Every structure is written in structure tokens, then in C-alpha cells.
Amino acid sequence: MTKPLAVIVGAGSGLSASVARALAPDYDLLLTARTGARMADVAEETGADTIQMDASDAEGVAELFAGLAQTPRVVMYNPSARVRGPLTELDPAEVRHAIDVTAFGAFLVGQAAAKRMLDADPDASGKRGTILFTGASAGVKGFPQSAPFAMGKFAQRGLAQSMSRELHPQGIHVAWVNIDGGIRNEARPERVDAPGEDRMLDPDAIAQTYLHLINQHRSAWSEEVAVRPWVERF
């Protein structure tokens, strides 16, 4: 039998790669990113197909989802863009780009995914699919010199809340995941001199939370989940 399809938008070497590896045994994978180089290693490891696409390009997103051979059962939106600096010194064009990637792209992908899923027959449990957005603590609290990221993530969080209320009754699970802490990666390893272990988020551990959301029973769907390291100050 053909495996169900999972689409990861904004694939790279970090969290999205961990989610791809976690899904690979049970799903056919399609990875998208603006550059093919970002996806090459994880695609080779998981056997995923890849497509280069700018998630904030309305025509590109529409063409991607319209051209899928099968309706995706899982869609993950991972892209975001940041512009740092004092509010009075921010470049409006750069701010608009950051919001386009973080918020408008999330809308485009969420809309296109929902259209395909609503046209599909539900599975035996009555579910049509899962749409997940990778959020951040900036979607709950704004930080100084980071207004564009907060604007984008607050908008993304509101989008996910609205989508969940509209689409849950139609069999589509929508959730926003608040990544409330730094994710460990090769470019940002944990300090070896810091007391305690696992002071940063392990991307493979976060991926297990994504899997849990995908497999949740519809009688107890979560619309928002926060993951943070055990040493994080609330």
C-alpha cells in the first residue's frame, strides 16, 4: 500500500530534519525550501522528494499543493525570518519580508493544505489530516529589538488558533508549537561548562512532540503546545 504523504515546508538541517527522520518510516516525504542545498542531506537520509519553493510566494505554494499526486496527511510549516535592531532603525522592507515569511507564508501553506484535505475522504477515525506550525516564545511575549519576529509569530499563532476552531470540526487537526528555548545544533552546541545536562532543546525530542500531535485522538486534540528545557525560567 502507498504510504500517506507528509509535506515539510522550510526543510533544513535542524528541527525539520528531525521531524523528517521521525516520519520517514511511516510516510512518503516531500521537503521544500528556498534552496536545494538545505534539503540535500536529509533528503538523501530519508528518501524524501524535494522541491525548491519560496513559502511566501502565493503562486508557488498554490502550484505545489495543486500538483501533489495525493492529498497530504501531514503538513508542517517551519520557515521564519528575523530582523533585529532598535525599533527606530528597522528597515521597513526587511520588516515586511520577515512578516511575509513568518506569517503570510504560514497562511498560504495553511490555506492550500486545508483545501486539499477538505476535498479528501477522512480516515477510519474521521480525520482528514494534520497541519502543524513551528512557533516560538516570541509569539507569546515580545522581546526588545525583535519586533518583526514577534509580529510574525503572534500573527502565526493567531492564524493557527483561528484555523483550529474552523477546521477541527471538519476533521483537520491544527496546532501551533511554541519552541520556548534554544534548539541545540552544530552551530550552537551546549556549553560543556554549564551545570546540568540537556539545557537546550534536543531537536529529536521536539520531533517526538510533533509525532504525538499527529497521532492524537480527535477527542483530545491540542491546538497549542509549548516545549521548553527543564532549566528554562517561566
mmCIF file of C-alpha atoms in Angstrom:
data_model
loop_
_atom_site.group_PDB
_atom_site.id
_atom_site.type_symbol
_atom_site.label_atom_id
_atom_site.label_comp_id
_atom_site.label_asym_id
_atom_site.label_seq_id
_atom_site.Cartn_x
_atom_site.Cartn_y
_atom_site.Cartn_z
ATOM 1 C CA MET A 1 0.000 0.000 0.000
ATOM 2 C CA THR A 2 1.124 3.561 -0.652
ATOM 3 C CA LYS A 3 2.268 5.403 2.420
ATOM 4 C CA PRO A 4 0.481 8.619 3.393
ATOM 5 C CA LEU A 5 2.210 11.829 2.361
ATOM 6 C CA ALA A 6 3.846 14.338 4.709
ATOM 7 C CA VAL A 7 4.970 17.747 3.441
ATOM 8 C CA ILE A 8 7.594 19.714 5.361
ATOM 9 C CA VAL A 9 7.837 23.342 4.265
ATOM 10 C CA GLY A 10 11.076 25.059 5.192
ATOM 11 C CA ALA A 11 13.209 21.938 5.459
ATOM 12 C CA GLY A 12 16.793 22.140 6.637
ATOM 13 C CA SER A 13 19.292 20.527 8.950
ATOM 14 C CA GLY A 14 17.677 21.341 12.297
ATOM 15 C CA LEU A 15 14.231 20.627 13.713
ATOM 16 C CA SER A 16 12.667 19.917 10.323
ATOM 17 C CA ALA A 17 15.307 17.247 9.665
ATOM 18 C CA SER A 18 14.493 15.589 12.981
ATOM 19 C CA VAL A 19 10.778 15.617 12.140
ATOM 20 C CA ALA A 20 11.533 14.175 8.688
ATOM 21 C CA ARG A 21 13.537 11.317 10.205
ATOM 22 C CA ALA A 22 10.747 10.607 12.695
ATOM 23 C CA LEU A 23 8.108 10.500 9.935
ATOM 24 C CA ALA A 24 10.141 8.602 7.336
ATOM 25 C CA PRO A 25 9.265 5.052 8.445
ATOM 26 C CA ASP A 26 5.523 5.637 8.026
ATOM 27 C CA TYR A 27 5.210 8.449 5.461
ATOM 28 C CA ASP A 28 6.333 9.394 1.995
ATOM 29 C CA LEU A 29 8.075 12.729 2.411
ATOM 30 C CA LEU A 30 8.159 15.892 0.344
ATOM 31 C CA LEU A 31 10.566 18.593 1.516
ATOM 32 C CA THR A 32 10.530 22.181 0.311
ATOM 33 C CA ALA A 33 12.943 25.055 0.873
ATOM 34 C CA ARG A 34 14.183 28.100 -0.992
ATOM 35 C CA THR A 35 17.486 26.354 -1.808
ATOM 36 C CA GLY A 36 18.122 22.731 -2.628
ATOM 37 C CA ALA A 37 21.339 22.616 -0.638
ATOM 38 C CA ARG A 38 19.455 22.995 2.639
ATOM 39 C CA MET A 39 17.461 19.823 1.964
ATOM 40 C CA ALA A 40 20.098 17.620 0.330
ATOM 41 C CA ASP A 41 21.409 15.713 3.336
ATOM 42 C CA VAL A 42 18.071 14.957 4.991
ATOM 43 C CA ALA A 43 16.518 14.030 1.627
ATOM 44 C CA GLU A 44 19.291 11.526 0.985
ATOM 45 C CA GLU A 45 18.938 10.113 4.501
ATOM 46 C CA THR A 46 15.136 9.751 4.412
ATOM 47 C CA GLY A 47 14.493 9.136 0.719
ATOM 48 C CA ALA A 48 12.344 12.262 0.512
ATOM 49 C CA ASP A 49 11.443 14.112 -2.663
ATOM 50 C CA THR A 50 12.380 17.792 -2.762
ATOM 51 C CA ILE A 51 11.059 20.946 -4.402
ATOM 52 C CA GLN A 52 12.596 24.402 -4.257
ATOM 53 C CA MET A 53 9.977 26.958 -3.272
ATOM 54 C CA ASP A 54 9.668 30.287 -1.519
ATOM 55 C CA ALA A 55 6.903 29.766 1.052
ATOM 56 C CA SER A 56 5.823 33.407 0.768
ATOM 57 C CA ASP A 57 5.180 33.063 -2.999
ATOM 58 C CA ALA A 58 1.416 32.644 -3.394
ATOM 59 C CA GLU A 59 1.598 31.161 -6.903
ATOM 60 C CA GLY A 60 4.378 28.761 -5.956
ATOM 61 C CA VAL A 61 2.521 27.456 -2.921
ATOM 62 C CA ALA A 62 -0.724 27.033 -4.859
ATOM 63 C CA GLU A 63 1.053 25.148 -7.653
ATOM 64 C CA LEU A 64 2.835 22.893 -5.187
ATOM 65 C CA PHE A 65 -0.311 21.711 -3.429
ATOM 66 C CA ALA A 66 -2.417 21.531 -6.586
ATOM 67 C CA GLY A 67 0.204 19.313 -8.198
ATOM 68 C CA LEU A 68 0.534 16.760 -5.396
ATOM 69 C CA ALA A 69 -0.261 13.228 -6.556
ATOM 70 C CA GLN A 70 -2.032 12.506 -3.284
ATOM 71 C CA THR A 71 -3.539 14.619 -0.530
ATOM 72 C CA PRO A 72 -1.058 15.145 2.301
ATOM 73 C CA ARG A 73 -1.961 13.767 5.696
ATOM 74 C CA VAL A 74 0.622 15.905 7.462
ATOM 75 C CA VAL A 75 1.831 19.418 6.626
ATOM 76 C CA MET A 76 4.459 21.177 8.738
ATOM 77 C CA TYR A 77 5.257 24.883 8.347
ATOM 78 C CA ASN A 78 8.729 25.680 9.630
ATOM 79 C CA PRO A 79 10.034 28.895 7.949
ATOM 80 C CA SER A 80 10.570 32.139 9.797
ATOM 81 C CA ALA A 81 12.652 35.270 9.305
ATOM 82 C CA ARG A 82 14.111 37.706 11.806
ATOM 83 C CA VAL A 83 15.242 41.295 11.689
ATOM 84 C CA ARG A 84 16.980 42.512 14.830
ATOM 85 C CA GLY A 85 17.614 46.063 15.918
ATOM 86 C CA PRO A 86 16.168 49.113 17.649
ATOM 87 C CA LEU A 87 12.635 49.829 16.516
ATOM 88 C CA THR A 88 13.530 53.269 15.173
ATOM 89 C CA GLU A 89 16.300 51.863 12.987
ATOM 90 C CA LEU A 90 14.488 48.955 11.350
ATOM 91 C CA ASP A 91 14.292 48.878 7.549
ATOM 92 C CA PRO A 92 10.590 48.673 6.577
ATOM 93 C CA ALA A 93 11.380 46.486 3.555
ATOM 94 C CA GLU A 94 13.236 43.981 5.735
ATOM 95 C CA VAL A 95 10.399 44.002 8.260
ATOM 96 C CA ARG A 96 7.860 43.299 5.527
ATOM 97 C CA HIS A 97 9.980 40.402 4.263
ATOM 98 C CA ALA A 98 10.204 38.919 7.768
ATOM 99 C CA ILE A 99 6.438 39.083 8.208
ATOM 100 C CA ASP A 100 5.867 37.665 4.717
ATOM 101 C CA VAL A 101 7.968 34.600 5.524
ATOM 102 C CA THR A 102 6.816 34.004 9.090
ATOM 103 C CA ALA A 103 3.122 34.900 8.861
ATOM 104 C CA PHE A 104 1.935 35.320 5.269
ATOM 105 C CA GLY A 105 3.709 32.151 4.139
ATOM 106 C CA ALA A 106 2.071 30.281 7.034
ATOM 107 C CA PHE A 107 -1.318 31.484 5.804
ATOM 108 C CA LEU A 108 -0.598 30.449 2.211
ATOM 109 C CA VAL A 109 0.530 26.957 3.182
ATOM 110 C CA GLY A 110 -2.222 26.510 5.748
ATOM 111 C CA GLN A 111 -4.870 27.568 3.239
ATOM 112 C CA ALA A 112 -3.549 25.351 0.448
ATOM 113 C CA ALA A 113 -3.160 22.350 2.752
ATOM 114 C CA ALA A 114 -6.672 22.793 4.123
ATOM 115 C CA LYS A 115 -8.166 22.946 0.619
ATOM 116 C CA ARG A 116 -6.594 19.616 -0.319
ATOM 117 C CA MET A 117 -7.501 17.958 2.980
ATOM 118 C CA LEU A 118 -11.129 19.104 2.904
ATOM 119 C CA ASP A 119 -11.537 17.518 -0.522
ATOM 120 C CA ALA A 120 -10.203 14.186 0.747
ATOM 121 C CA ASP A 121 -12.128 11.406 2.416
ATOM 122 C CA PRO A 122 -11.493 11.088 6.154
ATOM 123 C CA ASP A 123 -9.739 8.016 7.508
ATOM 124 C CA ALA A 124 -11.405 5.433 9.732
ATOM 125 C CA SER A 125 -11.115 7.751 12.739
ATOM 126 C CA GLY A 126 -12.788 10.647 10.900
ATOM 127 C CA LYS A 127 -9.555 12.582 10.487
ATOM 128 C CA ARG A 128 -8.518 14.285 7.244
ATOM 129 C CA GLY A 129 -5.065 15.461 8.222
ATOM 130 C CA THR A 130 -2.795 17.469 10.498
ATOM 131 C CA ILE A 131 -1.324 20.946 9.951
ATOM 132 C CA LEU A 132 1.446 21.999 12.325
ATOM 133 C CA PHE A 133 3.124 25.396 12.687
ATOM 134 C CA THR A 134 6.528 25.821 14.307
ATOM 135 C CA GLY A 135 6.130 28.724 16.700
ATOM 136 C CA ALA A 136 8.381 30.397 19.236
ATOM 137 C CA SER A 137 8.201 32.169 22.572
ATOM 138 C CA ALA A 138 8.132 35.404 20.534
ATOM 139 C CA GLY A 139 4.535 34.510 19.667
ATOM 140 C CA VAL A 140 3.617 34.784 23.356
ATOM 141 C CA LYS A 141 5.870 37.617 24.528
ATOM 142 C CA GLY A 142 7.724 40.236 22.528
ATOM 143 C CA PHE A 143 11.398 40.851 23.199
ATOM 144 C CA PRO A 144 13.349 44.112 22.829
ATOM 145 C CA GLN A 145 14.911 44.789 19.427
ATOM 146 C CA SER A 146 12.951 41.871 17.963
ATOM 147 C CA ALA A 147 9.630 43.466 16.954
ATOM 148 C CA PRO A 148 9.406 41.904 13.458
ATOM 149 C CA PHE A 149 9.833 38.371 14.796
ATOM 150 C CA ALA A 150 7.188 38.980 17.456
ATOM 151 C CA MET A 151 4.828 40.443 14.855
ATOM 152 C CA GLY A 152 5.269 37.407 12.627
ATOM 153 C CA LYS A 153 4.944 34.800 15.364
ATOM 154 C CA PHE A 154 1.957 36.485 17.041
ATOM 155 C CA ALA A 155 0.223 36.520 13.651
ATOM 156 C CA GLN A 156 1.141 32.903 13.033
ATOM 157 C CA ARG A 157 -0.221 31.892 16.426
ATOM 158 C CA GLY A 158 -3.488 33.741 15.770
ATOM 159 C CA LEU A 159 -3.754 32.048 12.388
ATOM 160 C CA ALA A 160 -3.348 28.621 13.982
ATOM 161 C CA GLN A 161 -5.965 29.376 16.638
ATOM 162 C CA SER A 162 -8.473 30.559 14.051
ATOM 163 C CA MET A 163 -7.773 27.595 11.775
ATOM 164 C CA SER A 164 -8.163 25.113 14.613
ATOM 165 C CA ARG A 165 -11.570 26.454 15.579
ATOM 166 C CA GLU A 166 -12.749 26.350 11.978
ATOM 167 C CA LEU A 167 -11.156 23.093 10.838
ATOM 168 C CA HIS A 168 -11.188 20.806 13.877
ATOM 169 C CA PRO A 169 -14.919 20.121 13.433
ATOM 170 C CA GLN A 170 -14.163 19.208 9.818
ATOM 171 C CA GLY A 171 -11.569 16.603 10.713
ATOM 172 C CA ILE A 172 -8.360 18.624 10.274
ATOM 173 C CA HIS A 173 -6.119 18.913 13.319
ATOM 174 C CA VAL A 174 -4.266 22.243 13.510
ATOM 175 C CA ALA A 175 -1.705 23.023 16.199
ATOM 176 C CA TRP A 176 0.935 25.661 16.954
ATOM 177 C CA VAL A 177 4.084 24.518 18.751
ATOM 178 C CA ASN A 178 5.787 27.097 20.949
ATOM 179 C CA ILE A 179 9.514 26.317 20.832
ATOM 180 C CA ASP A 180 10.324 28.140 24.068
ATOM 181 C CA GLY A 181 14.112 27.929 24.192
ATOM 182 C CA GLY A 182 17.229 27.469 22.103
ATOM 183 C CA ILE A 183 17.455 24.374 19.913
ATOM 184 C CA ARG A 184 20.732 22.501 20.064
ATOM 185 C CA ASN A 185 22.567 22.198 16.756
ATOM 186 C CA GLU A 186 26.092 22.004 15.379
ATOM 187 C CA ALA A 187 26.354 25.763 15.110
ATOM 188 C CA ARG A 188 25.088 26.270 18.668
ATOM 189 C CA PRO A 189 26.246 23.354 20.864
ATOM 190 C CA GLU A 190 25.553 23.243 24.571
ATOM 191 C CA ARG A 191 28.179 24.728 26.848
ATOM 192 C CA VAL A 192 30.202 21.914 28.338
ATOM 193 C CA ASP A 193 30.996 24.018 31.415
ATOM 194 C CA ALA A 194 27.342 24.697 32.222
ATOM 195 C CA PRO A 195 25.953 22.761 35.199
ATOM 196 C CA GLY A 196 23.434 20.066 34.346
ATOM 197 C CA GLU A 197 22.624 18.393 31.043
ATOM 198 C CA ASP A 198 20.040 18.996 28.329
ATOM 199 C CA ARG A 199 19.947 22.722 28.922
ATOM 200 C CA MET A 200 18.972 23.261 25.293
ATOM 201 C CA LEU A 201 16.117 21.675 23.357
ATOM 202 C CA ASP A 202 17.027 18.437 21.602
ATOM 203 C CA PRO A 203 15.506 18.580 18.076
ATOM 204 C CA ASP A 204 14.865 14.816 18.098
ATOM 205 C CA ALA A 205 12.925 15.194 21.346
ATOM 206 C CA ILE A 206 10.875 18.043 19.860
ATOM 207 C CA ALA A 207 10.126 15.795 16.878
ATOM 208 C CA GLN A 208 8.528 13.299 19.241
ATOM 209 C CA THR A 209 6.131 16.025 20.370
ATOM 210 C CA TYR A 210 5.216 16.621 16.719
ATOM 211 C CA LEU A 211 4.572 12.890 16.293
ATOM 212 C CA HIS A 212 2.385 12.899 19.391
ATOM 213 C CA LEU A 213 0.307 15.747 17.956
ATOM 214 C CA ILE A 214 -0.043 13.934 14.627
ATOM 215 C CA ASN A 215 -1.251 10.785 16.387
ATOM 216 C CA GLN A 216 -3.557 12.422 18.936
ATOM 217 C CA HIS A 217 -7.096 11.092 19.139
ATOM 218 C CA ARG A 218 -9.606 13.670 17.920
ATOM 219 C CA SER A 219 -11.471 13.576 21.240
ATOM 220 C CA ALA A 220 -8.445 15.272 22.830
ATOM 221 C CA TRP A 221 -6.716 17.354 20.166
ATOM 222 C CA SER A 222 -4.271 20.014 21.336
ATOM 223 C CA GLU A 223 -4.316 23.326 19.487
ATOM 224 C CA GLU A 224 -1.185 24.675 21.177
ATOM 225 C CA VAL A 225 1.783 23.022 22.879
ATOM 226 C CA ALA A 226 4.855 24.599 24.487
ATOM 227 C CA VAL A 227 8.157 22.748 24.727
ATOM 228 C CA ARG A 228 10.993 24.134 26.826
ATOM 229 C CA PRO A 229 14.099 22.750 28.507
ATOM 230 C CA TRP A 230 13.811 21.757 32.120
ATOM 231 C CA VAL A 231 16.054 24.647 33.258
ATOM 232 C CA GLU A 232 14.033 27.338 31.460
ATOM 233 C CA ARG A 233 12.698 30.104 33.715
ATOM 234 C CA PHE A 234 8.973 30.570 33.177
#
